[in-house]
PDB file of C-alpha atoms in Angstrom:
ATOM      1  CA  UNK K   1     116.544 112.604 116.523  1.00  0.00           C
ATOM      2  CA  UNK K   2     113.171 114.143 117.432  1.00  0.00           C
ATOM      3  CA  UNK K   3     110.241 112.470 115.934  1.00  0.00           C
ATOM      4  CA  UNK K   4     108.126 115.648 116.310  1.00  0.00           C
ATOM      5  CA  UNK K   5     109.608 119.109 115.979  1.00  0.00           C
ATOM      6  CA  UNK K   6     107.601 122.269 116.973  1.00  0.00           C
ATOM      7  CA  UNK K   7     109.915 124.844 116.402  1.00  0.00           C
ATOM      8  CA  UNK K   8     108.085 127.964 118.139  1.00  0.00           C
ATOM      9  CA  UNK K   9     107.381 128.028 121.804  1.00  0.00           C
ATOM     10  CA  UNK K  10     104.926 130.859 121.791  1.00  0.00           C
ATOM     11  CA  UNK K  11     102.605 132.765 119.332  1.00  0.00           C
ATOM     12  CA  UNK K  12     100.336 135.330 118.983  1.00  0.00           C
ATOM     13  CA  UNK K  13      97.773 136.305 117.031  1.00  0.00           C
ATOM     14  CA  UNK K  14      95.124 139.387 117.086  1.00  0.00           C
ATOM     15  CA  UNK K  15      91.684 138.096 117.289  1.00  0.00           C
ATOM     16  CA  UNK K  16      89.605 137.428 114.267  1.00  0.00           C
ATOM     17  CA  UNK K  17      93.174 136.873 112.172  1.00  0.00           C
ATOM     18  CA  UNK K  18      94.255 133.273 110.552  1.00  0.00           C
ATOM     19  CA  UNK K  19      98.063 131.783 112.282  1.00  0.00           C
ATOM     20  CA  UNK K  20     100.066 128.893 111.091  1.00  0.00           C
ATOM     21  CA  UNK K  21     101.872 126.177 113.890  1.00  0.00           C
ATOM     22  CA  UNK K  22     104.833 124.957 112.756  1.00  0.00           C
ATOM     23  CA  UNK K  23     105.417 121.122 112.818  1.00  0.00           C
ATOM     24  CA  UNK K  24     108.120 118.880 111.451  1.00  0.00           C
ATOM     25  CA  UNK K  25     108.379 114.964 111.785  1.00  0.00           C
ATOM     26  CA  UNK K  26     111.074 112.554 111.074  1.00  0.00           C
ATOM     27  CA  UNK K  27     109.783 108.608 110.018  1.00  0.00           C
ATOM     28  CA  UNK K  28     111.049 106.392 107.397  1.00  0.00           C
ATOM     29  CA  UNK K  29     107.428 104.508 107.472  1.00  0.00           C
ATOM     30  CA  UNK K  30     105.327 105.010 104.389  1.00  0.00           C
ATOM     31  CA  UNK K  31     102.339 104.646 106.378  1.00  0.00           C
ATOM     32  CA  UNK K  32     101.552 107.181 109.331  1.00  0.00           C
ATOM     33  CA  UNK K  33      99.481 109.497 110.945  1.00  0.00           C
ATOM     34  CA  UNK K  34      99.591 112.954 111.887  1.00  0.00           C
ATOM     35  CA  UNK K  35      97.711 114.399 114.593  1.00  0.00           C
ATOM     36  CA  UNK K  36      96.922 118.201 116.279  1.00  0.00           C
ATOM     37  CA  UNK K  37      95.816 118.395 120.402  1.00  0.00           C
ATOM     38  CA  UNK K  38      94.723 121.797 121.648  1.00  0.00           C
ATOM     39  CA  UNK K  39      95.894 121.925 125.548  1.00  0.00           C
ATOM     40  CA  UNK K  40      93.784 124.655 127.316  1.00  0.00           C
ATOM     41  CA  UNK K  41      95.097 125.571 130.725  1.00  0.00           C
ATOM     42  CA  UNK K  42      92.898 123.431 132.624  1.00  0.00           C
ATOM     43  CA  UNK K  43      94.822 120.441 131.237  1.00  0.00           C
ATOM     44  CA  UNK K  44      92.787 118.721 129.280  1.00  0.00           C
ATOM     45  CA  UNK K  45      93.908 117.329 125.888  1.00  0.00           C
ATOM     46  CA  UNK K  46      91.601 118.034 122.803  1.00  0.00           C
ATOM     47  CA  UNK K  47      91.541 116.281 119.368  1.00  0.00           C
ATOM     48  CA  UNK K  48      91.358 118.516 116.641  1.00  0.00           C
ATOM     49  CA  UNK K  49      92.439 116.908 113.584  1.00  0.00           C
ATOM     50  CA  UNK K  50      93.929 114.284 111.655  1.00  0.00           C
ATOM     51  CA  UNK K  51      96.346 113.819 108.551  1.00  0.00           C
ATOM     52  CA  UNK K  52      96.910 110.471 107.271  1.00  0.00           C
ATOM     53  CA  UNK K  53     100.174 110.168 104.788  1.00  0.00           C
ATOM     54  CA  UNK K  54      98.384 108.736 102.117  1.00  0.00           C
ATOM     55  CA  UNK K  55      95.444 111.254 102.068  1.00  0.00           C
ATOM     56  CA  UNK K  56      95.913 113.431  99.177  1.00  0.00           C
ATOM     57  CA  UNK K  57      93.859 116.505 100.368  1.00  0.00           C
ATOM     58  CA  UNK K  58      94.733 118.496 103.382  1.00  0.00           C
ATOM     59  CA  UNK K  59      93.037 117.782 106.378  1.00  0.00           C
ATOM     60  CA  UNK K  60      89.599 120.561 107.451  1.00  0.00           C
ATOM     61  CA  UNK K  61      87.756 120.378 110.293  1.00  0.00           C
ATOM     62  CA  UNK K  62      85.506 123.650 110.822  1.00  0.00           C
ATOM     63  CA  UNK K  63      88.357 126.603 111.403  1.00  0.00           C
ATOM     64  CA  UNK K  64      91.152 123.992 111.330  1.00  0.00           C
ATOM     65  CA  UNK K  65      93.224 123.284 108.444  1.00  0.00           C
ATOM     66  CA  UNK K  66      95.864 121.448 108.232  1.00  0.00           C
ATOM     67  CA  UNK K  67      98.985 121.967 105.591  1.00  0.00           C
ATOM     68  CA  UNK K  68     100.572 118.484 104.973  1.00  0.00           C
ATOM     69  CA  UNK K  69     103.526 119.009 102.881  1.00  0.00           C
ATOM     70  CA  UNK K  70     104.903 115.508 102.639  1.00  0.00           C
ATOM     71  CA  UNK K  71     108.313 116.063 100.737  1.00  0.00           C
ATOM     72  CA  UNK K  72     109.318 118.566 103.466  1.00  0.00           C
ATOM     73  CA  UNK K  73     107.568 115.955 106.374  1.00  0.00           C
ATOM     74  CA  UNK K  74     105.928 119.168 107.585  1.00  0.00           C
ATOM     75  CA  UNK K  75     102.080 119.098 108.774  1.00  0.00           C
ATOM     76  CA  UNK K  76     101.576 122.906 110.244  1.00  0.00           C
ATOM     77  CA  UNK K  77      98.040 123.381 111.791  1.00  0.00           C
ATOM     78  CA  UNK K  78      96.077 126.837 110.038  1.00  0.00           C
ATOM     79  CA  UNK K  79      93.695 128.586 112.547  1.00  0.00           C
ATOM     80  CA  UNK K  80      91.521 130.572 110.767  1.00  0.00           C
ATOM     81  CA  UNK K  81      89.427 133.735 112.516  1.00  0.00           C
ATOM     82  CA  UNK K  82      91.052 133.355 115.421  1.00  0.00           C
ATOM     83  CA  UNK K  83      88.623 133.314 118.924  1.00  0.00           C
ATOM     84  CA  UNK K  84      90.067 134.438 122.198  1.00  0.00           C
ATOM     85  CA  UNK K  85      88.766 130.606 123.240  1.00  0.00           C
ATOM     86  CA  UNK K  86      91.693 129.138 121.306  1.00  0.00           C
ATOM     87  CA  UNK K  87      94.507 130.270 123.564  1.00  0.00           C
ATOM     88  CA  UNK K  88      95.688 127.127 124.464  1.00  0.00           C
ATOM     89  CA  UNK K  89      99.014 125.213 124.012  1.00  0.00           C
ATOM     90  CA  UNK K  90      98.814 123.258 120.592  1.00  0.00           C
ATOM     91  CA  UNK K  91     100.952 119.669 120.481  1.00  0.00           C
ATOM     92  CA  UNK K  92     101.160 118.046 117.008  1.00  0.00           C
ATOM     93  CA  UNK K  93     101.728 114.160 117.412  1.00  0.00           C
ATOM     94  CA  UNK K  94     102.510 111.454 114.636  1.00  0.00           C
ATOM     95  CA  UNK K  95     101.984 107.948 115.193  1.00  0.00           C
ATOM     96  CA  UNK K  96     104.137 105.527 112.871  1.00  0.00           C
ATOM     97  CA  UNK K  97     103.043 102.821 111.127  1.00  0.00           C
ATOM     98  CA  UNK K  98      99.663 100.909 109.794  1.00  0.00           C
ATOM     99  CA  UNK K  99      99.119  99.438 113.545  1.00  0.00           C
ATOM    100  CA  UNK K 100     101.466 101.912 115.566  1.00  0.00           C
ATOM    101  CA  UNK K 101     100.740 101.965 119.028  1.00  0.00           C
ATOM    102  CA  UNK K 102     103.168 104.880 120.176  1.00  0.00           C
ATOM    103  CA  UNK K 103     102.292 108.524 119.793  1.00  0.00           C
ATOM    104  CA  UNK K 104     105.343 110.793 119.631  1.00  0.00           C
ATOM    105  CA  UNK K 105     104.252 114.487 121.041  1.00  0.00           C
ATOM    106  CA  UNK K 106     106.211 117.666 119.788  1.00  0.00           C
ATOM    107  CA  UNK K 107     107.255 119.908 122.619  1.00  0.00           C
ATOM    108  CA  UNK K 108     104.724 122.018 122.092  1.00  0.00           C
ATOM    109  CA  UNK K 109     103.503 125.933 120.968  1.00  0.00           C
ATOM    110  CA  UNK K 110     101.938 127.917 123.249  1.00  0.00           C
ATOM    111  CA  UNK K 111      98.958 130.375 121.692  1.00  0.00           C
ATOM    112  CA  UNK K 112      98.083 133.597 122.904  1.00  0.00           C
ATOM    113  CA  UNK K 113      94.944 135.167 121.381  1.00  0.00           C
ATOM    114  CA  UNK K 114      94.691 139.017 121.462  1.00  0.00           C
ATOM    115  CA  UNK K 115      91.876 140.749 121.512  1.00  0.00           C
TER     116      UNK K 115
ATOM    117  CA  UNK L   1      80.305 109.014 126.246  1.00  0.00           C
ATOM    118  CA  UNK L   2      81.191 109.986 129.774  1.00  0.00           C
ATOM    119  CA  UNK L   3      85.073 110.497 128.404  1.00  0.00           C
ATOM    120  CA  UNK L   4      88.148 108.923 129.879  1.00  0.00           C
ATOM    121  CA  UNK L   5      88.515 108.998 133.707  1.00  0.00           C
ATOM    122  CA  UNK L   6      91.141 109.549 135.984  1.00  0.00           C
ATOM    123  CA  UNK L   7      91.497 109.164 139.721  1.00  0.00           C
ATOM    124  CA  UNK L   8      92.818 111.131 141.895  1.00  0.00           C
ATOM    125  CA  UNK L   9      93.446 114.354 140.248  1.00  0.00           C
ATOM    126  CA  UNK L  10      96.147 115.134 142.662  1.00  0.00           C
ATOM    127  CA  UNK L  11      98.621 113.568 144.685  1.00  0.00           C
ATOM    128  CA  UNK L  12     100.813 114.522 146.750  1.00  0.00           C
ATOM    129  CA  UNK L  13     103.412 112.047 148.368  1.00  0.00           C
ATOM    130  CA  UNK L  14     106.758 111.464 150.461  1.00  0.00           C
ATOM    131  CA  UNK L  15     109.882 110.593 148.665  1.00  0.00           C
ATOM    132  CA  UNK L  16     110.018 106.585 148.711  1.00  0.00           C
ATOM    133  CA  UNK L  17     106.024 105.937 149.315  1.00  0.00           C
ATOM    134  CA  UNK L  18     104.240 103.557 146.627  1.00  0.00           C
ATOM    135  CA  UNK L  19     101.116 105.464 144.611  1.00  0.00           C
ATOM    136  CA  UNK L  20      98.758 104.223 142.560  1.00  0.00           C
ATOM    137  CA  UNK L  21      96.307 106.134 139.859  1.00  0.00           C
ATOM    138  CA  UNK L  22      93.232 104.568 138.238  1.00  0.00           C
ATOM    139  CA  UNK L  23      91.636 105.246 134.351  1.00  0.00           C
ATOM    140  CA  UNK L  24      88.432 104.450 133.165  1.00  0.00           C
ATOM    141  CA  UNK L  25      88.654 104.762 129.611  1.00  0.00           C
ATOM    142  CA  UNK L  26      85.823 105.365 127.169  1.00  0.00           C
ATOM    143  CA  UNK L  27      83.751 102.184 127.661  1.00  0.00           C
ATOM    144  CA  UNK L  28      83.528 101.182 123.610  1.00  0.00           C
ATOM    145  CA  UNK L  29      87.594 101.610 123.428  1.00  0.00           C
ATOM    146  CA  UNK L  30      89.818  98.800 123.253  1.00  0.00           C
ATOM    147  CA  UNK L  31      92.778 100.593 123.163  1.00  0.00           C
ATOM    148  CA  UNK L  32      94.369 102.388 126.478  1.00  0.00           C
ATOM    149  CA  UNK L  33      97.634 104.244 127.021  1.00  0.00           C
ATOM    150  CA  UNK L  34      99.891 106.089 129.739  1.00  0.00           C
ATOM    151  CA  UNK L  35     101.479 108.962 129.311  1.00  0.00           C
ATOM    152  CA  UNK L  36     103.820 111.503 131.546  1.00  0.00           C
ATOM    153  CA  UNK L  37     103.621 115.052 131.027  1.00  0.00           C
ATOM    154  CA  UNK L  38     106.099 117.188 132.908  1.00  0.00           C
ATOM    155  CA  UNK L  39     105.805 121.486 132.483  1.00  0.00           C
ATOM    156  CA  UNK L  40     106.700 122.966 129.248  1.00  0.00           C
ATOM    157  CA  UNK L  41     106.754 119.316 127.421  1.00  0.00           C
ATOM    158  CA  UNK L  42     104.871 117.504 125.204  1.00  0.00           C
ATOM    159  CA  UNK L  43     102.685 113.689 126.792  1.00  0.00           C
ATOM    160  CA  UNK L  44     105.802 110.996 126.804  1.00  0.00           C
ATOM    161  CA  UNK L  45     104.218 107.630 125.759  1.00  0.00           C
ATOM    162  CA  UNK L  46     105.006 105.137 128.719  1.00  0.00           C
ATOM    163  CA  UNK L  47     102.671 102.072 128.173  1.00  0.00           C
ATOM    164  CA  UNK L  48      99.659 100.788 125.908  1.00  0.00           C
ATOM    165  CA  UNK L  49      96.843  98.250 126.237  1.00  0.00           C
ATOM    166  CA  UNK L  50      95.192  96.728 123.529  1.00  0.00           C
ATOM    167  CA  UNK L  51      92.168  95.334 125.486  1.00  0.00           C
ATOM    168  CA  UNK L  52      93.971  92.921 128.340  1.00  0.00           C
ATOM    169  CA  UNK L  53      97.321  92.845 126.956  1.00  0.00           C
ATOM    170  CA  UNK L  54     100.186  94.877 127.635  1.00  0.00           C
ATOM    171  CA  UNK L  55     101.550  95.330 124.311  1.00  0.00           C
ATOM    172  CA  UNK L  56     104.464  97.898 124.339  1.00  0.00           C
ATOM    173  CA  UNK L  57     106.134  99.504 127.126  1.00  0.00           C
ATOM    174  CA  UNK L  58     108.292 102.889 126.612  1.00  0.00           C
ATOM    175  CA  UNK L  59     112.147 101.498 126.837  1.00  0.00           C
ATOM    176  CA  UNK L  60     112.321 104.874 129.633  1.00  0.00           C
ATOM    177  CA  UNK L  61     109.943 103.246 132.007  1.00  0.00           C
ATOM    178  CA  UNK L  62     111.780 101.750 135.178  1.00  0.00           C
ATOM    179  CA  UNK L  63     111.043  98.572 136.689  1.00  0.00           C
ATOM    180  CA  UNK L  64     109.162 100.947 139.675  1.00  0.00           C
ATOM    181  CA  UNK L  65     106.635 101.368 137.287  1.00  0.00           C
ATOM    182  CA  UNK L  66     103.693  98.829 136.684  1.00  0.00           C
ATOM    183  CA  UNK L  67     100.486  99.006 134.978  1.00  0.00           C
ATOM    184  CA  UNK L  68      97.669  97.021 134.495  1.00  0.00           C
ATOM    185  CA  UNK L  69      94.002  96.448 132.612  1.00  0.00           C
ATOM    186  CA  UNK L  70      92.448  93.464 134.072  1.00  0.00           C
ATOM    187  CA  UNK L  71      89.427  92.590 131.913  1.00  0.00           C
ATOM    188  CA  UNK L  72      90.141  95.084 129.909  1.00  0.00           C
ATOM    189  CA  UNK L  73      88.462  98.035 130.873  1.00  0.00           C
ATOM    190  CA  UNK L  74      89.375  99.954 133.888  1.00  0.00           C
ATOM    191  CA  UNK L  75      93.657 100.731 134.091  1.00  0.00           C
ATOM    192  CA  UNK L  76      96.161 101.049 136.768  1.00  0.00           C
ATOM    193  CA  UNK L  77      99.478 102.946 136.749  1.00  0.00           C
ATOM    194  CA  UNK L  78     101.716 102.125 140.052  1.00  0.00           C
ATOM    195  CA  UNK L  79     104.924 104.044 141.064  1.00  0.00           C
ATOM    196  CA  UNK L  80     107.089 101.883 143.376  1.00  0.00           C
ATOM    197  CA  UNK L  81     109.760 103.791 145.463  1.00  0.00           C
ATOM    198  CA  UNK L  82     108.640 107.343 144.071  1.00  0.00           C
ATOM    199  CA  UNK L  83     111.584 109.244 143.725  1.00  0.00           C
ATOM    200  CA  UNK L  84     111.501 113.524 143.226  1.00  0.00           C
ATOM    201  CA  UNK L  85     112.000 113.071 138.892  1.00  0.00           C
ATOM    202  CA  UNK L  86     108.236 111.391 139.144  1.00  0.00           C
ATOM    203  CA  UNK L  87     106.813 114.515 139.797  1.00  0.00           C
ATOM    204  CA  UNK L  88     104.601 115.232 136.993  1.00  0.00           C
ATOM    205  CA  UNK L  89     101.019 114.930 135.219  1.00  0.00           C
ATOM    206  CA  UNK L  90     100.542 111.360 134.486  1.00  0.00           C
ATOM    207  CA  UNK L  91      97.412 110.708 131.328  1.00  0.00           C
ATOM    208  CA  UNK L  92      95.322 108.791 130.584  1.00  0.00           C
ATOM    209  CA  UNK L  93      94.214 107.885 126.881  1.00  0.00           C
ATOM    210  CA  UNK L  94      91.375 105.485 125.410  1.00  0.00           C
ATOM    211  CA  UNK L  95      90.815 104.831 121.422  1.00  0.00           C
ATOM    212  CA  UNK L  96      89.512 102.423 119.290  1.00  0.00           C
ATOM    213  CA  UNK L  97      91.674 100.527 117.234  1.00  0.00           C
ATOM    214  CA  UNK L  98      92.496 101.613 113.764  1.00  0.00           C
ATOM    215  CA  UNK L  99      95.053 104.144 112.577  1.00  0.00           C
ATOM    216  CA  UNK L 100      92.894 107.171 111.856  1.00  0.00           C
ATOM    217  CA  UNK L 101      91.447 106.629 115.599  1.00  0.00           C
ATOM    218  CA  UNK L 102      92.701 109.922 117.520  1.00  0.00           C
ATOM    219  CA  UNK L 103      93.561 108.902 121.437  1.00  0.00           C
ATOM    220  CA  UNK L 104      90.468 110.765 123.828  1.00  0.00           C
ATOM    221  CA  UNK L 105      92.749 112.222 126.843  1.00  0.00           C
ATOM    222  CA  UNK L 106      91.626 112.237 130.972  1.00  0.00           C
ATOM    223  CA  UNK L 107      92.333 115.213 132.620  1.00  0.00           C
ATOM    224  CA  UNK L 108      95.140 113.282 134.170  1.00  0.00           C
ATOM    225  CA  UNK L 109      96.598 112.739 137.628  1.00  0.00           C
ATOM    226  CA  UNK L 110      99.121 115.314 138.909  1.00  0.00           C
ATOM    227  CA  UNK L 111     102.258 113.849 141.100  1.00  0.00           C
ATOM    228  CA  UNK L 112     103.944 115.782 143.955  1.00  0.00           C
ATOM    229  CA  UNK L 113     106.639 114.091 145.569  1.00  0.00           C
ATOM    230  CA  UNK L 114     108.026 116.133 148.742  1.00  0.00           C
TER     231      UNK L 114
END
């Protein structure tokens, strides 16, 4: 089975609007984290933000939410005021366990931003 | 913070030659990992460091593949026999230990086998 499941290859959202990325995981740890990368075209991989499973309150960093609904094992990523600059492919990752050492990537959703 | 390093960014190679790529990871991390990345997928974990030590090694990885992190710092993936399925973008990520630590990424190092 998956680990990571991002169930929507490609979005799009008008400029200045809010969207939601879709992500499901599969563990039977109690104790993991969830993670969102932002993959512009020029390849680089860029940390956005970070669940843990035992953090009551949903993740914010600046626009970035994240909405970690652990009975459903869903973490979706919330963009808010969308920027033409975030057009990028998004990848949520989970890494299992108090001292995991593998990160298991979702295939991936691809974000177009229109202005 | 100069951010994790990766050398070359491109390669491009004959079917059965022997490449190696290099990563300089964020000096302060102790943690370093490998990655392959081919189109329209997600990084696939291949290998970790925890300063020196190999510690885990993705169950996909084929003896052809090798990596080290001699004193702990610097990294080196090598590719042994490249065959055409090696083609891809092979990453590069440093991170200090502890599980709210997200991984900083390289640019990476993109394989062409002809």
């Amino acid at each position: 089975a998956q680990k990571i499941t991002q169930t929507q290859p490609g979005m799009f959202v008008q400029e200045k609007e809010a969207v939601t990325l879709d992500c499901t995981y599969d563990t039977s740890d109690q104790s993991y984290g969830l993670f969102w990368y932002k993959q512009p075209s020029s390849g680089e991989m860029i940390f956005l933000i970070y669940q843990g499973s035992y953090d009551e309150q949903n993740a914010t960093e600046g626009r970035y939410s994240l909405n970690f609904q652990k009975a459903r094992k869903s973490a979706n990523l919330v963009i808010s005021a969308s920027q033409l600059g975030d057009s990028a492919m998004y990848f949520c990752a989970m890494r299992e366990g108090n001292t995991g050492n593998q990160f298991y990537f979702g295939t991936g959703t691809s974000l177009t931003v229109i202005p | 913070d100069t951010g994790v390093s990766q050398d070359p960014r491109h390669k491009i190679t004959k079917r059965g030659q022997n490449v190696t790529f290099r990563c300089d990871p964020i000096s302060e991390h102790n943690r370093l990992y490998w990655y392959r990345q081919t189109l329209g997928q997600g990084p696939e974990f291949l290998t970790y460091f925890q300063n020196e030590a190999q510690l885990e090694k993705s169950r996909l990885l084929s003896d052809r593949f090798s990596a080290e992190r001699p004193k702990g710092s610097f990294s080196t993936l090598e590719i042994q026999r490249t065959e055409q399925g090696d083609s891809a973008m092979y990453l590069c990520a440093s991170s200090f230990r502890g599980e709210a630590q997200p991984q900083h990424f390289g640019d990476g190092t993109r394989l062409s086998i002809l």
